[in-house]
mmCIF file of C-alpha atoms in Angstrom:
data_model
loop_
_atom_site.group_PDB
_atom_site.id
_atom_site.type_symbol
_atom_site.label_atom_id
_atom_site.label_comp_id
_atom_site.label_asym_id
_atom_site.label_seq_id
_atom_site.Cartn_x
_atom_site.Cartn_y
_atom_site.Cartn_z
ATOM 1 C CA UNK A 25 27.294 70.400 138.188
ATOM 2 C CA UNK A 26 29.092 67.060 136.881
ATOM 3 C CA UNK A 27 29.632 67.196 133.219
ATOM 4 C CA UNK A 28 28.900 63.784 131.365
ATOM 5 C CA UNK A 29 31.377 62.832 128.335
ATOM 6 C CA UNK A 30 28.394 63.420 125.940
ATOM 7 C CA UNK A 31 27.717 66.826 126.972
ATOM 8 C CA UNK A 32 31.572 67.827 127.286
ATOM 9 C CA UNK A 33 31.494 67.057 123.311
ATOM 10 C CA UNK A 34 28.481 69.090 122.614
ATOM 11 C CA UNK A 35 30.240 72.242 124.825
ATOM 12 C CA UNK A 36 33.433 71.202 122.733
ATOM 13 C CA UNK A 37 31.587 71.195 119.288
ATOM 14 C CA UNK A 38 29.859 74.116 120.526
ATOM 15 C CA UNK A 39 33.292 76.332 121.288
ATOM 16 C CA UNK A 40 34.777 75.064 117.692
ATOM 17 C CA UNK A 41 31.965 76.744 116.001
ATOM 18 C CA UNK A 42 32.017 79.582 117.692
ATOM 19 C CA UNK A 43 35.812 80.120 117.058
ATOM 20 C CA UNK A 44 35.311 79.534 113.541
ATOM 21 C CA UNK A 45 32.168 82.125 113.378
ATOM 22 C CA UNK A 46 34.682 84.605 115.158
ATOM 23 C CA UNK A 47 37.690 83.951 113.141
ATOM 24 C CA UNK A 48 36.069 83.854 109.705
ATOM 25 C CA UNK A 49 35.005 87.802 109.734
ATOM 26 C CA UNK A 50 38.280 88.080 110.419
ATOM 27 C CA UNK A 51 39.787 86.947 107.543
ATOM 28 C CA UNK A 52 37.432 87.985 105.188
ATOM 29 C CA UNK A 53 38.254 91.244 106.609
ATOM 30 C CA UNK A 54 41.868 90.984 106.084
ATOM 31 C CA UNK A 55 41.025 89.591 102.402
ATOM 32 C CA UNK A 56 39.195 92.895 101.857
ATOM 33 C CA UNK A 57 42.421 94.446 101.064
ATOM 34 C CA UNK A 58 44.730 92.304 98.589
ATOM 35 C CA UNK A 59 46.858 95.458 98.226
ATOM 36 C CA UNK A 60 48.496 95.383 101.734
ATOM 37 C CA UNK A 61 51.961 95.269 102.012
ATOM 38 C CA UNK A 62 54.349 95.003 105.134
ATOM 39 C CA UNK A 63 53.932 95.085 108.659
ATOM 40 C CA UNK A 64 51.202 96.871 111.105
ATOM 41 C CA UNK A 65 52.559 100.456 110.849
ATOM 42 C CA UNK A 66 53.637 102.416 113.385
ATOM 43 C CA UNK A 67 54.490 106.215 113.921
ATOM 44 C CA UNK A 68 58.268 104.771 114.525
ATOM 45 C CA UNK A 69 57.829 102.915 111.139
ATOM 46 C CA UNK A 70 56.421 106.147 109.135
ATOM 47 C CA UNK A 71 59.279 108.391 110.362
ATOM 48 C CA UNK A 72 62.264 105.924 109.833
ATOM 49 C CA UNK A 73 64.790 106.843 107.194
ATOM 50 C CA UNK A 74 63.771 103.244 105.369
ATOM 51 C CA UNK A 75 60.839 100.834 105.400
ATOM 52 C CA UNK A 76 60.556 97.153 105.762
ATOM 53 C CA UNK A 77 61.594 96.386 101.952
ATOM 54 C CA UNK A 78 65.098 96.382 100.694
ATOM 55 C CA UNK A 79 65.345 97.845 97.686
ATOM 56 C CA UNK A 80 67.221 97.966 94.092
ATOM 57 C CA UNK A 81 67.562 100.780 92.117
ATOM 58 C CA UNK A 82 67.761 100.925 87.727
ATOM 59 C CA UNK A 83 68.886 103.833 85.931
ATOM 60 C CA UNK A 84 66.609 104.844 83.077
ATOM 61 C CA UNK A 85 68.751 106.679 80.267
ATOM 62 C CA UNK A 86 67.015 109.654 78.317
ATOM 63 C CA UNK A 87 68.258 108.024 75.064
ATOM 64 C CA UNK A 88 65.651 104.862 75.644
ATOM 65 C CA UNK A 89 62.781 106.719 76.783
ATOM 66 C CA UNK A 90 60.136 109.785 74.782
ATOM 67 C CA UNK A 91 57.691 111.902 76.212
ATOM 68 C CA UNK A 92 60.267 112.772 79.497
ATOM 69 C CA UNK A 93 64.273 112.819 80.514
ATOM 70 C CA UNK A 94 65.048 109.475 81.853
ATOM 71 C CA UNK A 95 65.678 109.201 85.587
ATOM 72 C CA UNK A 96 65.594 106.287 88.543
ATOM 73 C CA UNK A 97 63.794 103.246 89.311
ATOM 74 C CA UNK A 98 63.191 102.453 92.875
ATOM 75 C CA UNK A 99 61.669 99.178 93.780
ATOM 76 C CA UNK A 100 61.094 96.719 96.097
ATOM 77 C CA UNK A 101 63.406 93.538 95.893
ATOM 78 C CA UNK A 102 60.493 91.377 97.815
ATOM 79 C CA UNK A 103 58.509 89.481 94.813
ATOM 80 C CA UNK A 104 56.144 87.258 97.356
ATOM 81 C CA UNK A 105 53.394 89.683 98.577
ATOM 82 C CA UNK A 106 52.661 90.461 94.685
ATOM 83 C CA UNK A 107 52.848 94.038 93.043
ATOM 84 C CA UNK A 108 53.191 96.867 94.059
ATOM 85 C CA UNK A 109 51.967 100.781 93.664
ATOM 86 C CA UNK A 110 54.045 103.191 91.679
ATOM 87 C CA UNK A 111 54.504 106.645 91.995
ATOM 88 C CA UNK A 112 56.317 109.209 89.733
ATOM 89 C CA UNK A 113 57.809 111.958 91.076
ATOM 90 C CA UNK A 114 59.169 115.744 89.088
ATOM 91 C CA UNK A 115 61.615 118.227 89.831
ATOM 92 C CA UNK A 116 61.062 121.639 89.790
ATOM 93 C CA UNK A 117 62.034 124.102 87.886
ATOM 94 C CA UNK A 118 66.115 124.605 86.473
ATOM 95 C CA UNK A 119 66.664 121.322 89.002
ATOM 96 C CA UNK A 120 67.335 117.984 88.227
ATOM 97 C CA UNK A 121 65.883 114.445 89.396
ATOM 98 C CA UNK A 122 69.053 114.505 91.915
ATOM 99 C CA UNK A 123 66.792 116.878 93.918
ATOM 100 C CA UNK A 124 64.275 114.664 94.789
ATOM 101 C CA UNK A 125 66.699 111.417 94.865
ATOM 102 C CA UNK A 126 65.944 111.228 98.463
ATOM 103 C CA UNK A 127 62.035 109.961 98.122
ATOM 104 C CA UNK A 128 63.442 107.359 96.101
ATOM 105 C CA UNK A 129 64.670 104.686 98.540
ATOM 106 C CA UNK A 130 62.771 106.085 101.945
ATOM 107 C CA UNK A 131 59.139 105.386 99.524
ATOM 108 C CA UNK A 132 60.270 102.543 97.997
ATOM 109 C CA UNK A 133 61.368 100.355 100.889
ATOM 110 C CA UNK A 134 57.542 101.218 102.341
ATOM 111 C CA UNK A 135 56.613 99.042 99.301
ATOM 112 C CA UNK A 136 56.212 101.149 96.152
ATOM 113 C CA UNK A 137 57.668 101.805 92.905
ATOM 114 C CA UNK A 138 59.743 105.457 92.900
ATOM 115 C CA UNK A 139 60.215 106.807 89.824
ATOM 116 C CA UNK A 140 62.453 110.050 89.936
ATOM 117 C CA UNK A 141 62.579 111.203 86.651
ATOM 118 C CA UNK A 142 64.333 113.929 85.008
ATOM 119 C CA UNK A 143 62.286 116.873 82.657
ATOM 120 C CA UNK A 144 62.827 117.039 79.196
ATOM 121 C CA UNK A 145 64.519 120.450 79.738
ATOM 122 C CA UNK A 146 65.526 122.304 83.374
ATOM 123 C CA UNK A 147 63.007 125.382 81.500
ATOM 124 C CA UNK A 148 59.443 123.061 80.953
ATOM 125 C CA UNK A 149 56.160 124.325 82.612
ATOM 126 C CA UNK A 150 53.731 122.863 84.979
ATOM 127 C CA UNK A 151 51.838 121.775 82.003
ATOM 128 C CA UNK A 152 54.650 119.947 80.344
ATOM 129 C CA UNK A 153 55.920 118.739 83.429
ATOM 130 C CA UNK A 154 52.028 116.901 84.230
ATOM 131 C CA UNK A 155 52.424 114.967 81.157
ATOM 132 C CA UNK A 156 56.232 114.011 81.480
ATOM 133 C CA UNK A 157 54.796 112.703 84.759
ATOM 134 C CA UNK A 158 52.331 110.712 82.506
ATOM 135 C CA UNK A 159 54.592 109.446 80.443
ATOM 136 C CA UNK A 160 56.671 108.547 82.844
ATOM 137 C CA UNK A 161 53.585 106.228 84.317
ATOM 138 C CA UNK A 162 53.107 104.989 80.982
ATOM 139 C CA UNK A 163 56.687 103.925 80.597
ATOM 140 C CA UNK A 164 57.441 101.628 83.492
ATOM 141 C CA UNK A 165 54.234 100.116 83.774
ATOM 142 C CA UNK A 166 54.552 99.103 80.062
ATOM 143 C CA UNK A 167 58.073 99.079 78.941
ATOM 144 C CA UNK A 168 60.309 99.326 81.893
ATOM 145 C CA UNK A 169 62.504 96.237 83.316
ATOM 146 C CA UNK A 170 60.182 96.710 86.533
ATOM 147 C CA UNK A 171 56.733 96.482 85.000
ATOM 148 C CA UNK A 172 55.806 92.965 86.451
ATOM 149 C CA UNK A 173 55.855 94.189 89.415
ATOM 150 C CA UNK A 174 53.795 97.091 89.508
ATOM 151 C CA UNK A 175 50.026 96.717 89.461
ATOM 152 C CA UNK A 176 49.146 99.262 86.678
ATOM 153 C CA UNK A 177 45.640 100.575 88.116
ATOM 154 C CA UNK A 178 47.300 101.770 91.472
ATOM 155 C CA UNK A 179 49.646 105.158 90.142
ATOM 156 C CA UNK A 180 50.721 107.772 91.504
ATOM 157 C CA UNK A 181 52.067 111.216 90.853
ATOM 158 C CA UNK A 182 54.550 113.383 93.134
ATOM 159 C CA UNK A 183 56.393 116.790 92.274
ATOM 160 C CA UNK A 184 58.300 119.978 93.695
ATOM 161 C CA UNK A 185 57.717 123.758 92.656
ATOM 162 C CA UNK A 186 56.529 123.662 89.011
ATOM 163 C CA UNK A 187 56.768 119.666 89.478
ATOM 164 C CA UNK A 188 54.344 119.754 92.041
ATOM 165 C CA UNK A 189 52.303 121.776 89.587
ATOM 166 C CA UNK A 190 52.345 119.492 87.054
ATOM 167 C CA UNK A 191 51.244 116.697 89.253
ATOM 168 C CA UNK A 192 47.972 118.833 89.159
ATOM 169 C CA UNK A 193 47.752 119.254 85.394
ATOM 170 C CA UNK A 194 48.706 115.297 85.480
ATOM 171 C CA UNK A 195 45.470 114.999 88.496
ATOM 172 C CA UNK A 196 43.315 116.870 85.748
ATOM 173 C CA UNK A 197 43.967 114.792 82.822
ATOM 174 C CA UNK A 198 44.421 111.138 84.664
ATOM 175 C CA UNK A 199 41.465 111.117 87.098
ATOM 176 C CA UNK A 200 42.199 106.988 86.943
ATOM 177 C CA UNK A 201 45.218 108.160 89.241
ATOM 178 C CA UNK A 202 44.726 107.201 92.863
ATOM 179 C CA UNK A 203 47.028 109.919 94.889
ATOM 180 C CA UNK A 204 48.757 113.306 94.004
ATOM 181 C CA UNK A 205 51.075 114.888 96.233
ATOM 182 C CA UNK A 206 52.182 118.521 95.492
ATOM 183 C CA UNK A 207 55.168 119.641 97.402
ATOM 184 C CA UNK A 208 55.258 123.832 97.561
ATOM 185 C CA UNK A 209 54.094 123.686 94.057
ATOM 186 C CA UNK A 210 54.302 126.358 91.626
ATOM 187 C CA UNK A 211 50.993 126.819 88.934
ATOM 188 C CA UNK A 212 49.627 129.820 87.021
ATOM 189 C CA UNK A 213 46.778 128.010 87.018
ATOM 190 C CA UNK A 214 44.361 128.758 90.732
ATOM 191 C CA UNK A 215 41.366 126.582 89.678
ATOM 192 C CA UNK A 216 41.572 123.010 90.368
ATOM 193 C CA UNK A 217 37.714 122.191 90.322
ATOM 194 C CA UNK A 218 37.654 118.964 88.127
ATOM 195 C CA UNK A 219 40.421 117.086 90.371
ATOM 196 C CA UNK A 220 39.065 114.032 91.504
ATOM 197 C CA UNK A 221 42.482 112.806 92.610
ATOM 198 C CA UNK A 222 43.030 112.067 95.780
ATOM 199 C CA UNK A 223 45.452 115.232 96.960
ATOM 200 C CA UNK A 224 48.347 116.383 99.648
ATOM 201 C CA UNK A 225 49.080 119.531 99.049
ATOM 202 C CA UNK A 226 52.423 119.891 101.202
ATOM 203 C CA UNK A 227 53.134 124.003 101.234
ATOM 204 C CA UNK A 228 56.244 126.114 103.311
ATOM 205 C CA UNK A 229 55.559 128.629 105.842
ATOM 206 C CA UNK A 230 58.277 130.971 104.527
ATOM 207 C CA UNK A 231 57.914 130.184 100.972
ATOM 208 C CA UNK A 232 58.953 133.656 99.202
ATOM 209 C CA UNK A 233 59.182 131.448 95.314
ATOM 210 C CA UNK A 234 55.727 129.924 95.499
ATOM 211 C CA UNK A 235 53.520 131.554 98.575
ATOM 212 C CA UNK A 236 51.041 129.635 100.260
ATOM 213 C CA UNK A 237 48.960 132.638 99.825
ATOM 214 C CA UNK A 238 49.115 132.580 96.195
ATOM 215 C CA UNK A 239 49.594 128.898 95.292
ATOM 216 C CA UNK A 240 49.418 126.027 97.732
ATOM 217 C CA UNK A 241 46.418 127.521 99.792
ATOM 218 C CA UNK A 242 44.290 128.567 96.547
ATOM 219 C CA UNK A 243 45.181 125.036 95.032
ATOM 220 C CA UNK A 244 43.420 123.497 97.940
ATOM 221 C CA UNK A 245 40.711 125.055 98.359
ATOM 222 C CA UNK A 246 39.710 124.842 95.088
ATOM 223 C CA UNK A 247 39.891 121.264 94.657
ATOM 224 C CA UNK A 248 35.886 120.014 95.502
ATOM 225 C CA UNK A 249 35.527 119.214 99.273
ATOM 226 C CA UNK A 250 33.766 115.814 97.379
ATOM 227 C CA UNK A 251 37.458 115.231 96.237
ATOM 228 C CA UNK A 252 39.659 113.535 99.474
ATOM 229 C CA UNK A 253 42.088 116.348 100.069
ATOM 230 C CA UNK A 254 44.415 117.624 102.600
ATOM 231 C CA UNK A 255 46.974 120.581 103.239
ATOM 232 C CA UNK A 256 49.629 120.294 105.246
ATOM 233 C CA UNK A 257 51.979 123.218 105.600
ATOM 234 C CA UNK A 258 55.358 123.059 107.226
ATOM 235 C CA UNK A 259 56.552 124.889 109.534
ATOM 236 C CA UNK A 260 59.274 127.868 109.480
ATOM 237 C CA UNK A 261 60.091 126.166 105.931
ATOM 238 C CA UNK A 262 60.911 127.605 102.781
ATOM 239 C CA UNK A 263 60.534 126.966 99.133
ATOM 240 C CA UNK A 264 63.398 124.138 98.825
ATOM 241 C CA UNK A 265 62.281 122.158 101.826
ATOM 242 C CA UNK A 266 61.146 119.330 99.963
ATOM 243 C CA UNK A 267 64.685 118.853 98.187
ATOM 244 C CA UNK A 268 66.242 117.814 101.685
ATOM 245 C CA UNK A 269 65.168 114.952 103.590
ATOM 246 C CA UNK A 270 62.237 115.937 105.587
ATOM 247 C CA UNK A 271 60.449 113.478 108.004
ATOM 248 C CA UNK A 272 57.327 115.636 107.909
ATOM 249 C CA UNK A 273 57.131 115.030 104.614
ATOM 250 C CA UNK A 274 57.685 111.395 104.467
ATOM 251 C CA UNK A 275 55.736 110.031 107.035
ATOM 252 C CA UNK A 276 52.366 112.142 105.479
ATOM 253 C CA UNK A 277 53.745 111.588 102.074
ATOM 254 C CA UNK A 278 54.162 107.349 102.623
ATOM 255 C CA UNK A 279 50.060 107.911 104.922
ATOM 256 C CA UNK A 280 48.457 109.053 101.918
ATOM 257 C CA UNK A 281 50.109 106.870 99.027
ATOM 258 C CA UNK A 282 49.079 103.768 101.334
ATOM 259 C CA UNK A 283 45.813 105.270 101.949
ATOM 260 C CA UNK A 284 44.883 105.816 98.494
ATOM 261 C CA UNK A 285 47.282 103.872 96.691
ATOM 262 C CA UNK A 286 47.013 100.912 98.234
ATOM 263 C CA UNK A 287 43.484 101.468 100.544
ATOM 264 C CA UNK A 288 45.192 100.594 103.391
ATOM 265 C CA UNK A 289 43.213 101.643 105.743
ATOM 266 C CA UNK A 290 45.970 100.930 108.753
ATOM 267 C CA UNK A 291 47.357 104.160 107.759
ATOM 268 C CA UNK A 292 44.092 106.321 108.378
ATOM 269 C CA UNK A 293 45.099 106.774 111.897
ATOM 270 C CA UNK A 294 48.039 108.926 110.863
ATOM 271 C CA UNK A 295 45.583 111.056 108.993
ATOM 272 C CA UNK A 296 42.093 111.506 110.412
ATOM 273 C CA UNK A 297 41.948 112.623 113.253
ATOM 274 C CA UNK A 298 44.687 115.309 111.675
ATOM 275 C CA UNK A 299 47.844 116.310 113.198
ATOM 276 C CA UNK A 300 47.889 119.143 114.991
ATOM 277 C CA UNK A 301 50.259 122.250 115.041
ATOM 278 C CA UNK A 302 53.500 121.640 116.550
ATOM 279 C CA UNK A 303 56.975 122.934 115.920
ATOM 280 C CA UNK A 304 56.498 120.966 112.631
ATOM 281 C CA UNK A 305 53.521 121.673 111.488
ATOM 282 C CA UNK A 306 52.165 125.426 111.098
ATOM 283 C CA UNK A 307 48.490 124.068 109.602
ATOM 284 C CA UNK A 308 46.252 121.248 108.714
ATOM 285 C CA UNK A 309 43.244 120.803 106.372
ATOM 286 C CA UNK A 310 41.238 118.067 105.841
ATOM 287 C CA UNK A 311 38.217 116.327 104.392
ATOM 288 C CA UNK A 312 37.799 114.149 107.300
ATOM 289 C CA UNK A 313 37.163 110.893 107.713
ATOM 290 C CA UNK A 314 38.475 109.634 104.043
#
């Protein structure tokens, strides 16, 4: 059938429209999520050793700061996609923020504020640890040289051993906080009922300091299956796994801070469905689909 000049402009008009019915879901879709930062992600992009962002670092004396000991700022050097997430992240117990100096620059250049911060003393609790963690929060979204670019609504709190317990007590007393990762943490404390943070519990197969019998496993399973939750527990690993770089750790660790830190929902495919046992991995719990 011919097609007349008029009628090519109507099918042309026609196409136009639908294009723009097709492509406007589409970018309301990607405007859903302000908080995005950095590239499609990719299980090659979750494992590497650093992210898309370069990153500076800013040493934070004890002398300037109250409430914790000082430590290191982390951050993104990129100011054009906006601010950015923050976590803050404890040592455990008798160690110093050296020990976890490795999350610093592998989080950070996936596009969030680290904060590695060292404990008032090497001796404090969980308890005291959860609110240095706090504090921490408090000080470089409000007074640190990095506080323009951190969105102060989107926190976070990490920790090893009794660090990783405090991130609980700091879970129990922020509920504003949008992720908590505790990495084979150490608590007296079993009951975590009124945690409505978010929570990756990351426990050690062989841990003989804090079992997964005793702590990580009980931790978990007490937070409310309401509450998005999920255990991972490494394989063959002991107590002081999380003070050496770990890829297991990172690429679940950087999942669920731009799940729930950021909603980025791109990263949901590296937790639901979960990851199965592997030479890695000895479990996985989850709450399924977040």
């Amino acid at each position: 059938m011919l097609t007349t000049p008029r009628r090519a402009v109507k099918i042309a008009i026609a196409a136009a429209m639908t294009a723009v019915a097709v492509s406007v879901p589409q970018a309301a879709q990607a405007a859903d999520n302000p908080y995005e930062r950095g590239p499609d992600p990719t299980v090659q992009s979750i494992e590497a050793v650093r992210g898309p962002f370069s990153v500076s670092e800013t040493n934070v004396s004890r002398l300037v700061v109250t409430g914790f000991g000082g430590g290191t700022i982390y951050y993104p050097r990129d100011t054009s996609q906006g601010t950015f997430g923050a976590v803050a992240i404890a040592p455990g117990f008798t160690a110093s923020e050296g020990s976890m100096a490795w999350y610093g620059p592998r989080i950070a250049s996936q596009g969030f504020v680290v904060f590695t911060i060292d404990t008032l003393t090497r001796l404090d609790q969980p308890d005291s640890r959860g609110r240095q963690l706090l504090a921490a929060l408090d000080y470089l979204t409000q007074r640190s040289s990095v506080r323009s670019r951190i969105d102060s609504s989107r926190l976070a709190v990490m920790g090893h051993s009794m660090g990783g317990g405090g991130s609980l007590e700091a879970s129990e007393s922020r509920p504003s906080l949008k992720a908590s990762i505790p990495l084979t943490p150490w608590n007296l404390k079993k009951n975590w009922r009124n945690n409505r943070v978010p929570t990756l519990i990351v426990g050690a197969e062989n841990d003989s300091i804090a079992s997964v019998r005793t702590h990580a496993e009980p931790f978990y399973e007490s937070i409310p299956s309401t509450t998005n939750k999920a255990y991972l527990e490494l394989n063959n690993a002991t107590h002081f796994a999380p003070n050496i770089s770990n890829t297991t750790i990172a690429k679940y660790s950087i999942s669920w801070l731009k799940r729930f830190v950021d909603n980025d929902t791109r990263y949901e495919q590296f937790l639901c469905p979960p990851p199965r046992p592997d030479r890695d991995i000895e479990e996985y719990r989850d709450t399924c689909p977040h």
